[in-house]
Short mmCIF file of N, CA and C in Angstrom, two decimals:
data_model
loop_
_atom_site.label_atom_id
_atom_site.label_comp_id
_atom_site.label_asym_id
_atom_site.label_seq_id
_atom_site.Cartn_x
_atom_site.Cartn_y
_atom_site.Cartn_z
N MET L 1 73.80 -48.75 -84.08
CA MET L 1 74.12 -48.93 -82.69
C MET L 1 75.09 -47.85 -82.22
N ILE L 2 76.13 -47.60 -83.02
CA ILE L 2 77.11 -46.59 -82.63
C ILE L 2 76.50 -45.20 -82.64
N ASP L 3 75.51 -45.01 -83.54
CA ASP L 3 74.83 -43.72 -83.59
C ASP L 3 74.09 -43.45 -82.28
N SER L 4 73.46 -44.46 -81.75
CA SER L 4 72.73 -44.30 -80.48
C SER L 4 73.68 -43.97 -79.34
N ILE L 5 74.81 -44.65 -79.31
CA ILE L 5 75.80 -44.41 -78.24
C ILE L 5 76.34 -42.99 -78.34
N LEU L 6 76.68 -42.55 -79.56
CA LEU L 6 77.19 -41.19 -79.75
C LEU L 6 76.13 -40.15 -79.39
N PHE L 7 74.90 -40.41 -79.77
CA PHE L 7 73.82 -39.47 -79.46
C PHE L 7 73.62 -39.36 -77.95
N MET L 8 73.58 -40.48 -77.23
CA MET L 8 73.38 -40.45 -75.78
C MET L 8 74.57 -39.78 -75.08
N THR L 9 75.78 -40.00 -75.60
CA THR L 9 76.97 -39.35 -75.03
C THR L 9 76.89 -37.84 -75.22
N ALA L 10 76.52 -37.40 -76.42
CA ALA L 10 76.40 -35.97 -76.70
C ALA L 10 75.28 -35.35 -75.87
N LEU L 11 74.18 -36.06 -75.73
CA LEU L 11 73.06 -35.56 -74.93
C LEU L 11 73.47 -35.44 -73.46
N GLY L 12 74.17 -36.42 -72.95
CA GLY L 12 74.65 -36.37 -71.57
C GLY L 12 75.62 -35.23 -71.34
N ALA L 13 76.53 -35.02 -72.31
CA ALA L 13 77.50 -33.93 -72.20
C ALA L 13 76.79 -32.58 -72.24
N ALA L 14 75.81 -32.44 -73.12
CA ALA L 14 75.06 -31.18 -73.22
C ALA L 14 74.29 -30.91 -71.93
N CYS L 15 73.66 -31.93 -71.39
CA CYS L 15 72.93 -31.75 -70.12
C CYS L 15 73.88 -31.40 -68.99
N GLY L 16 75.05 -32.02 -68.98
CA GLY L 16 76.05 -31.71 -67.96
C GLY L 16 76.53 -30.28 -68.04
N ILE L 17 76.75 -29.80 -69.25
CA ILE L 17 77.19 -28.41 -69.44
C ILE L 17 76.09 -27.44 -69.00
N VAL L 18 74.85 -27.72 -69.40
CA VAL L 18 73.73 -26.86 -69.00
C VAL L 18 73.57 -26.84 -67.48
N LEU L 19 73.67 -28.00 -66.84
CA LEU L 19 73.55 -28.05 -65.38
C LEU L 19 74.71 -27.33 -64.70
N GLY L 20 75.91 -27.45 -65.26
CA GLY L 20 77.06 -26.75 -64.70
C GLY L 20 76.91 -25.24 -64.77
N ILE L 21 76.42 -24.75 -65.90
CA ILE L 21 76.18 -23.31 -66.06
C ILE L 21 75.07 -22.85 -65.12
N ALA L 22 74.00 -23.63 -65.03
CA ALA L 22 72.89 -23.26 -64.14
C ALA L 22 73.33 -23.24 -62.68
N ALA L 23 74.21 -24.14 -62.30
CA ALA L 23 74.70 -24.16 -60.92
C ALA L 23 75.48 -22.89 -60.60
N ARG L 24 76.23 -22.40 -61.57
CA ARG L 24 76.99 -21.16 -61.33
C ARG L 24 76.08 -19.93 -61.37
N VAL L 25 75.11 -19.92 -62.24
CA VAL L 25 74.21 -18.76 -62.35
C VAL L 25 73.30 -18.65 -61.13
N PHE L 26 72.77 -19.76 -60.67
CA PHE L 26 71.79 -19.74 -59.58
C PHE L 26 72.40 -20.06 -58.22
N TYR L 27 73.70 -19.96 -58.08
CA TYR L 27 74.38 -20.24 -56.81
C TYR L 27 73.93 -19.23 -55.75
N VAL L 28 73.61 -19.73 -54.57
CA VAL L 28 73.21 -18.88 -53.45
C VAL L 28 74.29 -18.97 -52.39
N TYR L 29 74.89 -17.83 -52.08
CA TYR L 29 75.94 -17.80 -51.08
C TYR L 29 75.33 -17.93 -49.69
N GLU L 30 75.91 -18.80 -48.87
CA GLU L 30 75.50 -18.94 -47.48
C GLU L 30 76.71 -18.72 -46.60
N ASP L 31 76.53 -17.90 -45.59
CA ASP L 31 77.61 -17.61 -44.65
C ASP L 31 78.08 -18.93 -44.02
N PRO L 32 79.37 -19.25 -44.09
CA PRO L 32 79.85 -20.52 -43.53
C PRO L 32 79.68 -20.61 -42.02
N ARG L 33 79.51 -19.46 -41.36
CA ARG L 33 79.30 -19.49 -39.91
C ARG L 33 77.97 -20.13 -39.54
N ILE L 34 76.99 -20.09 -40.46
CA ILE L 34 75.70 -20.71 -40.18
C ILE L 34 75.88 -22.22 -39.97
N ALA L 35 76.64 -22.86 -40.84
CA ALA L 35 76.88 -24.31 -40.70
C ALA L 35 77.70 -24.60 -39.44
N GLN L 36 78.65 -23.71 -39.11
CA GLN L 36 79.46 -23.92 -37.91
C GLN L 36 78.62 -23.80 -36.65
N VAL L 37 77.74 -22.78 -36.61
CA VAL L 37 76.88 -22.60 -35.43
C VAL L 37 75.87 -23.74 -35.35
N GLU L 38 75.32 -24.16 -36.49
CA GLU L 38 74.36 -25.27 -36.49
C GLU L 38 75.01 -26.55 -35.97
N ALA L 39 76.27 -26.76 -36.28
CA ALA L 39 76.97 -27.95 -35.78
C ALA L 39 77.14 -27.91 -34.26
N CYS L 40 77.10 -26.73 -33.68
CA CYS L 40 77.22 -26.60 -32.22
C CYS L 40 75.92 -26.98 -31.51
N PHE L 41 74.80 -26.86 -32.21
CA PHE L 41 73.50 -27.14 -31.59
C PHE L 41 73.26 -28.64 -31.49
N ALA L 42 72.21 -29.01 -30.76
CA ALA L 42 71.91 -30.42 -30.50
C ALA L 42 71.47 -31.17 -31.76
N GLY L 43 70.89 -30.48 -32.73
CA GLY L 43 70.46 -31.12 -33.96
C GLY L 43 69.12 -31.82 -33.85
N ALA L 44 68.34 -31.48 -32.83
CA ALA L 44 67.05 -32.14 -32.63
C ALA L 44 65.96 -31.55 -33.51
N ASN L 45 66.15 -30.34 -34.05
CA ASN L 45 65.13 -29.65 -34.84
C ASN L 45 63.78 -29.64 -34.14
N CYS L 46 63.81 -29.43 -32.83
CA CYS L 46 62.61 -29.54 -32.01
C CYS L 46 61.76 -28.28 -32.00
N GLY L 47 62.35 -27.13 -32.29
CA GLY L 47 61.61 -25.88 -32.23
C GLY L 47 61.50 -25.32 -30.83
N GLY L 48 62.17 -25.90 -29.86
CA GLY L 48 62.11 -25.41 -28.48
C GLY L 48 62.70 -24.02 -28.34
N CYS L 49 63.50 -23.61 -29.30
CA CYS L 49 64.12 -22.29 -29.27
C CYS L 49 63.20 -21.21 -29.82
N GLY L 50 62.11 -21.62 -30.47
CA GLY L 50 61.20 -20.65 -31.07
C GLY L 50 61.41 -20.51 -32.57
N PHE L 51 62.39 -21.19 -33.13
CA PHE L 51 62.63 -21.17 -34.56
C PHE L 51 62.19 -22.51 -35.16
N THR L 52 62.10 -22.57 -36.49
CA THR L 52 61.57 -23.77 -37.14
C THR L 52 62.52 -24.96 -37.08
N GLY L 53 63.75 -24.74 -36.76
CA GLY L 53 64.72 -25.83 -36.65
C GLY L 53 66.09 -25.28 -36.34
N CYS L 54 67.06 -26.16 -36.26
CA CYS L 54 68.41 -25.76 -35.89
C CYS L 54 69.05 -24.85 -36.93
N SER L 55 68.78 -25.09 -38.21
CA SER L 55 69.36 -24.25 -39.25
C SER L 55 68.81 -22.83 -39.18
N ALA L 56 67.51 -22.69 -38.95
CA ALA L 56 66.91 -21.36 -38.81
C ALA L 56 67.44 -20.65 -37.58
N ALA L 57 67.63 -21.39 -36.50
CA ALA L 57 68.18 -20.79 -35.28
C ALA L 57 69.62 -20.34 -35.51
N ALA L 58 70.40 -21.15 -36.21
CA ALA L 58 71.79 -20.78 -36.50
C ALA L 58 71.83 -19.54 -37.39
N GLY L 59 70.94 -19.46 -38.36
CA GLY L 59 70.87 -18.27 -39.21
C GLY L 59 70.52 -17.03 -38.42
N ALA L 60 69.62 -17.17 -37.44
CA ALA L 60 69.26 -16.04 -36.60
C ALA L 60 70.42 -15.61 -35.70
N VAL L 61 71.19 -16.58 -35.21
CA VAL L 61 72.35 -16.25 -34.38
C VAL L 61 73.38 -15.48 -35.20
N VAL L 62 73.65 -15.95 -36.42
CA VAL L 62 74.63 -15.28 -37.28
C VAL L 62 74.14 -13.90 -37.68
N ALA L 63 72.83 -13.75 -37.91
CA ALA L 63 72.27 -12.45 -38.30
C ALA L 63 72.16 -11.50 -37.12
N GLY L 64 72.36 -11.99 -35.91
CA GLY L 64 72.26 -11.14 -34.72
C GLY L 64 70.86 -11.02 -34.17
N LYS L 65 69.93 -11.83 -34.66
CA LYS L 65 68.54 -11.79 -34.19
C LYS L 65 68.30 -12.69 -32.99
N ALA L 66 69.27 -13.52 -32.66
CA ALA L 66 69.16 -14.41 -31.50
C ALA L 66 70.53 -14.53 -30.84
N LYS L 67 70.51 -14.87 -29.57
CA LYS L 67 71.76 -15.05 -28.83
C LYS L 67 72.30 -16.46 -29.07
N PRO L 68 73.59 -16.67 -28.85
CA PRO L 68 74.16 -18.02 -29.04
C PRO L 68 73.58 -19.07 -28.10
N ASN L 69 72.93 -18.65 -27.02
CA ASN L 69 72.35 -19.60 -26.08
C ASN L 69 70.90 -19.94 -26.42
N VAL L 70 70.53 -19.78 -27.69
CA VAL L 70 69.15 -20.00 -28.10
C VAL L 70 68.74 -21.48 -27.99
N CYS L 71 69.68 -22.39 -28.13
CA CYS L 71 69.36 -23.83 -28.09
C CYS L 71 69.24 -24.29 -26.65
N VAL L 72 68.01 -24.53 -26.21
CA VAL L 72 67.78 -24.96 -24.84
C VAL L 72 68.05 -26.45 -24.66
N VAL L 73 68.04 -27.22 -25.73
CA VAL L 73 68.31 -28.65 -25.65
C VAL L 73 69.81 -28.90 -25.47
N GLY L 74 70.63 -28.14 -26.20
CA GLY L 74 72.07 -28.32 -26.16
C GLY L 74 72.72 -27.92 -24.85
N GLY L 75 72.08 -27.03 -24.12
CA GLY L 75 72.60 -26.62 -22.82
C GLY L 75 73.77 -25.66 -22.92
N LEU L 76 74.50 -25.56 -21.83
CA LEU L 76 75.59 -24.59 -21.71
C LEU L 76 76.74 -24.90 -22.67
N GLU L 77 77.06 -26.17 -22.86
CA GLU L 77 78.17 -26.52 -23.77
C GLU L 77 77.87 -26.08 -25.19
N SER L 78 76.65 -26.30 -25.65
CA SER L 78 76.24 -25.88 -26.98
C SER L 78 76.32 -24.36 -27.10
N ALA L 79 75.86 -23.66 -26.09
CA ALA L 79 75.89 -22.20 -26.11
C ALA L 79 77.32 -21.68 -26.14
N GLN L 80 78.20 -22.30 -25.38
CA GLN L 80 79.60 -21.87 -25.36
C GLN L 80 80.28 -22.10 -26.71
N ASN L 81 79.99 -23.23 -27.33
CA ASN L 81 80.57 -23.51 -28.65
C ASN L 81 80.07 -22.53 -29.70
N ALA L 82 78.76 -22.24 -29.69
CA ALA L 82 78.20 -21.29 -30.65
C ALA L 82 78.75 -19.89 -30.40
N ALA L 83 78.91 -19.52 -29.15
CA ALA L 83 79.47 -18.20 -28.82
C ALA L 83 80.92 -18.10 -29.27
N ALA L 84 81.67 -19.20 -29.17
CA ALA L 84 83.06 -19.20 -29.62
C ALA L 84 83.14 -18.98 -31.13
N VAL L 85 82.22 -19.60 -31.87
CA VAL L 85 82.18 -19.41 -33.32
C VAL L 85 81.87 -17.95 -33.66
N MET L 86 80.95 -17.36 -32.91
CA MET L 86 80.54 -15.98 -33.18
C MET L 86 81.48 -14.95 -32.55
N GLY L 87 82.30 -15.38 -31.60
CA GLY L 87 83.23 -14.47 -30.95
C GLY L 87 82.56 -13.55 -29.94
N VAL L 88 81.55 -14.04 -29.23
CA VAL L 88 80.84 -13.25 -28.22
C VAL L 88 80.79 -14.02 -26.91
N GLU L 89 80.34 -13.34 -25.87
CA GLU L 89 80.14 -13.98 -24.57
C GLU L 89 78.79 -14.66 -24.55
N VAL L 90 78.63 -15.61 -23.64
CA VAL L 90 77.38 -16.37 -23.57
C VAL L 90 76.84 -16.34 -22.15
N GLY L 91 75.53 -16.40 -22.05
CA GLY L 91 74.86 -16.54 -20.76
C GLY L 91 74.09 -17.85 -20.76
N ALA L 92 73.44 -18.16 -19.67
CA ALA L 92 72.66 -19.40 -19.59
C ALA L 92 71.36 -19.25 -20.37
N ALA L 93 70.96 -20.31 -21.05
CA ALA L 93 69.71 -20.30 -21.82
C ALA L 93 68.53 -20.53 -20.90
N GLU L 94 67.46 -19.82 -21.18
CA GLU L 94 66.23 -20.02 -20.43
C GLU L 94 65.18 -20.57 -21.37
N PRO L 95 64.45 -21.61 -20.95
CA PRO L 95 63.42 -22.15 -21.82
C PRO L 95 62.33 -21.11 -22.06
N PRO L 96 61.81 -21.00 -23.29
CA PRO L 96 60.74 -20.04 -23.55
C PRO L 96 59.46 -20.44 -22.82
N ARG L 97 58.71 -19.46 -22.46
CA ARG L 97 57.44 -19.69 -21.78
C ARG L 97 56.30 -19.43 -22.75
N SER L 98 55.29 -20.23 -22.66
CA SER L 98 54.13 -20.09 -23.53
C SER L 98 53.25 -18.94 -23.07
N TYR L 99 52.76 -18.16 -24.03
CA TYR L 99 51.82 -17.09 -23.72
C TYR L 99 50.62 -17.27 -24.64
N ASN L 100 49.48 -17.53 -24.07
CA ASN L 100 48.25 -17.67 -24.83
C ASN L 100 47.34 -16.50 -24.49
N PRO L 101 46.95 -15.69 -25.47
CA PRO L 101 46.17 -14.49 -25.19
C PRO L 101 44.70 -14.76 -24.86
N CYS L 102 44.25 -15.99 -24.90
CA CYS L 102 42.86 -16.27 -24.55
C CYS L 102 42.83 -17.21 -23.34
N THR L 103 41.65 -17.44 -22.82
CA THR L 103 41.54 -18.29 -21.63
C THR L 103 41.91 -19.73 -21.95
N GLY L 104 41.55 -20.20 -23.13
CA GLY L 104 41.94 -21.54 -23.56
C GLY L 104 41.54 -22.64 -22.60
N GLY L 105 42.09 -23.81 -22.80
CA GLY L 105 41.86 -24.93 -21.90
C GLY L 105 40.39 -25.26 -21.71
N LEU L 106 40.07 -25.72 -20.53
CA LEU L 106 38.70 -26.16 -20.23
C LEU L 106 37.73 -25.00 -20.09
N ARG L 107 38.25 -23.76 -19.90
CA ARG L 107 37.37 -22.61 -19.72
C ARG L 107 36.84 -22.07 -21.04
N ALA L 108 37.46 -22.40 -22.15
CA ALA L 108 37.01 -21.90 -23.45
C ALA L 108 35.73 -22.61 -23.87
N GLU L 109 34.91 -21.90 -24.61
CA GLU L 109 33.65 -22.49 -25.09
C GLU L 109 33.93 -23.51 -26.18
N ASN L 110 33.03 -24.47 -26.31
CA ASN L 110 33.15 -25.49 -27.35
C ASN L 110 32.43 -25.05 -28.61
N LYS L 111 33.04 -25.34 -29.78
CA LYS L 111 32.40 -25.09 -31.06
C LYS L 111 31.53 -26.28 -31.46
N PHE L 112 31.96 -27.47 -31.07
CA PHE L 112 31.24 -28.69 -31.41
C PHE L 112 31.66 -29.78 -30.44
N VAL L 113 30.99 -30.91 -30.49
CA VAL L 113 31.34 -32.05 -29.65
C VAL L 113 32.24 -32.96 -30.47
N TYR L 114 33.45 -33.19 -29.98
CA TYR L 114 34.42 -34.01 -30.70
C TYR L 114 34.36 -35.44 -30.17
N LEU L 115 34.18 -36.40 -31.08
CA LEU L 115 34.08 -37.81 -30.69
C LEU L 115 35.13 -38.67 -31.38
N GLY L 116 36.21 -38.06 -31.86
CA GLY L 116 37.21 -38.80 -32.60
C GLY L 116 38.34 -39.31 -31.73
N VAL L 117 39.49 -39.54 -32.37
CA VAL L 117 40.69 -40.03 -31.70
C VAL L 117 41.13 -39.01 -30.67
N ARG L 118 41.53 -39.46 -29.50
CA ARG L 118 41.87 -38.56 -28.39
C ARG L 118 43.33 -38.11 -28.45
N THR L 119 43.69 -37.38 -29.50
CA THR L 119 45.00 -36.74 -29.59
C THR L 119 44.78 -35.30 -30.03
N CYS L 120 45.66 -34.43 -29.60
CA CYS L 120 45.55 -33.01 -29.97
C CYS L 120 45.67 -32.83 -31.48
N GLN L 121 46.57 -33.58 -32.11
CA GLN L 121 46.78 -33.45 -33.55
C GLN L 121 45.51 -33.82 -34.32
N ALA L 122 44.87 -34.90 -33.93
CA ALA L 122 43.66 -35.33 -34.62
C ALA L 122 42.53 -34.33 -34.41
N GLU L 123 42.40 -33.83 -33.19
CA GLU L 123 41.33 -32.88 -32.92
C GLU L 123 41.59 -31.54 -33.60
N ALA L 124 42.84 -31.11 -33.66
CA ALA L 124 43.17 -29.84 -34.30
C ALA L 124 42.91 -29.89 -35.80
N ALA L 125 42.97 -31.09 -36.39
CA ALA L 125 42.69 -31.23 -37.82
C ALA L 125 41.22 -30.97 -38.12
N MET L 126 40.37 -31.09 -37.12
CA MET L 126 38.93 -30.82 -37.29
C MET L 126 38.66 -29.36 -36.97
N MET L 127 38.76 -28.49 -37.93
CA MET L 127 38.44 -27.07 -37.78
C MET L 127 39.25 -26.41 -36.67
N GLY L 128 40.48 -26.84 -36.44
CA GLY L 128 41.33 -26.21 -35.44
C GLY L 128 41.04 -26.64 -34.02
N GLY L 129 40.26 -27.66 -33.84
CA GLY L 129 39.93 -28.13 -32.50
C GLY L 129 38.53 -27.71 -32.09
N LYS L 130 38.04 -28.30 -31.00
CA LYS L 130 36.66 -28.04 -30.60
C LYS L 130 36.49 -26.74 -29.83
N ARG L 131 37.57 -26.13 -29.37
CA ARG L 131 37.48 -24.91 -28.58
C ARG L 131 37.39 -23.67 -29.47
N VAL L 132 36.71 -22.64 -28.97
CA VAL L 132 36.60 -21.38 -29.69
C VAL L 132 37.97 -20.71 -29.78
N CYS L 133 38.75 -20.82 -28.73
CA CYS L 133 40.09 -20.23 -28.70
C CYS L 133 41.03 -21.11 -29.53
N GLY L 134 41.55 -20.57 -30.62
CA GLY L 134 42.39 -21.35 -31.53
C GLY L 134 43.80 -21.59 -31.04
N VAL L 135 44.28 -20.83 -30.05
CA VAL L 135 45.65 -20.99 -29.59
C VAL L 135 45.74 -21.60 -28.21
N GLY L 136 44.62 -21.88 -27.60
CA GLY L 136 44.64 -22.46 -26.26
C GLY L 136 44.91 -23.95 -26.28
N CYS L 137 45.01 -24.50 -25.11
CA CYS L 137 45.29 -25.93 -24.95
C CYS L 137 44.08 -26.75 -25.37
N ILE L 138 44.30 -27.76 -26.19
CA ILE L 138 43.21 -28.65 -26.58
C ILE L 138 42.92 -29.62 -25.45
N GLY L 139 43.95 -30.07 -24.76
CA GLY L 139 43.73 -30.81 -23.54
C GLY L 139 43.97 -32.30 -23.55
N HIS L 140 44.53 -32.86 -24.62
CA HIS L 140 44.77 -34.30 -24.65
C HIS L 140 46.19 -34.66 -24.21
N GLY L 141 47.06 -33.69 -24.02
CA GLY L 141 48.38 -33.93 -23.47
C GLY L 141 49.45 -34.40 -24.44
N ASP L 142 49.26 -34.21 -25.74
CA ASP L 142 50.30 -34.60 -26.70
C ASP L 142 51.61 -33.86 -26.42
N CYS L 143 51.50 -32.59 -26.07
CA CYS L 143 52.70 -31.79 -25.84
C CYS L 143 53.46 -32.28 -24.61
N VAL L 144 52.76 -32.72 -23.61
CA VAL L 144 53.40 -33.20 -22.39
C VAL L 144 54.17 -34.49 -22.67
N ARG L 145 53.60 -35.36 -23.48
CA ARG L 145 54.26 -36.63 -23.80
C ARG L 145 55.45 -36.44 -24.74
N ALA L 146 55.39 -35.43 -25.62
CA ALA L 146 56.40 -35.31 -26.67
C ALA L 146 57.56 -34.38 -26.35
N CYS L 147 57.35 -33.40 -25.48
CA CYS L 147 58.35 -32.35 -25.32
C CYS L 147 58.88 -32.29 -23.89
N MET L 148 60.20 -32.09 -23.77
CA MET L 148 60.78 -32.03 -22.44
C MET L 148 60.71 -30.63 -21.84
N PHE L 149 60.14 -29.68 -22.55
CA PHE L 149 60.05 -28.32 -22.04
C PHE L 149 58.79 -28.18 -21.25
#
């Protein structure tokens, strides 16, 4: 019985040491300003800014690839707080506008007749939707119901 306890204790200690060494070897440094800027944003992870989420937007702000007013959900207060962290001036955020390079919508030709669930997500799962234009509007209005932009 005591042998089992000693063995499990030694195994746990060895695993702890290995994990501690691995944590130091594989440590990835992250600029602390990224977390500070991300805390200034709304935290909705909505993608309204054009980035995949608030963390990606904060990383772009710190890298200089985006302005502090990138968060359109957070508004002017969010932009001012992010600008204060970065030490720059801020302007008003403008919501991004959609640009579709094809005619899309009802004018695009149909690839097939869709008879499934009437949501954009369900139709897009079927070969990207029934329209020939892959980036145009599918037309069921999921985006209108879900997004305030």
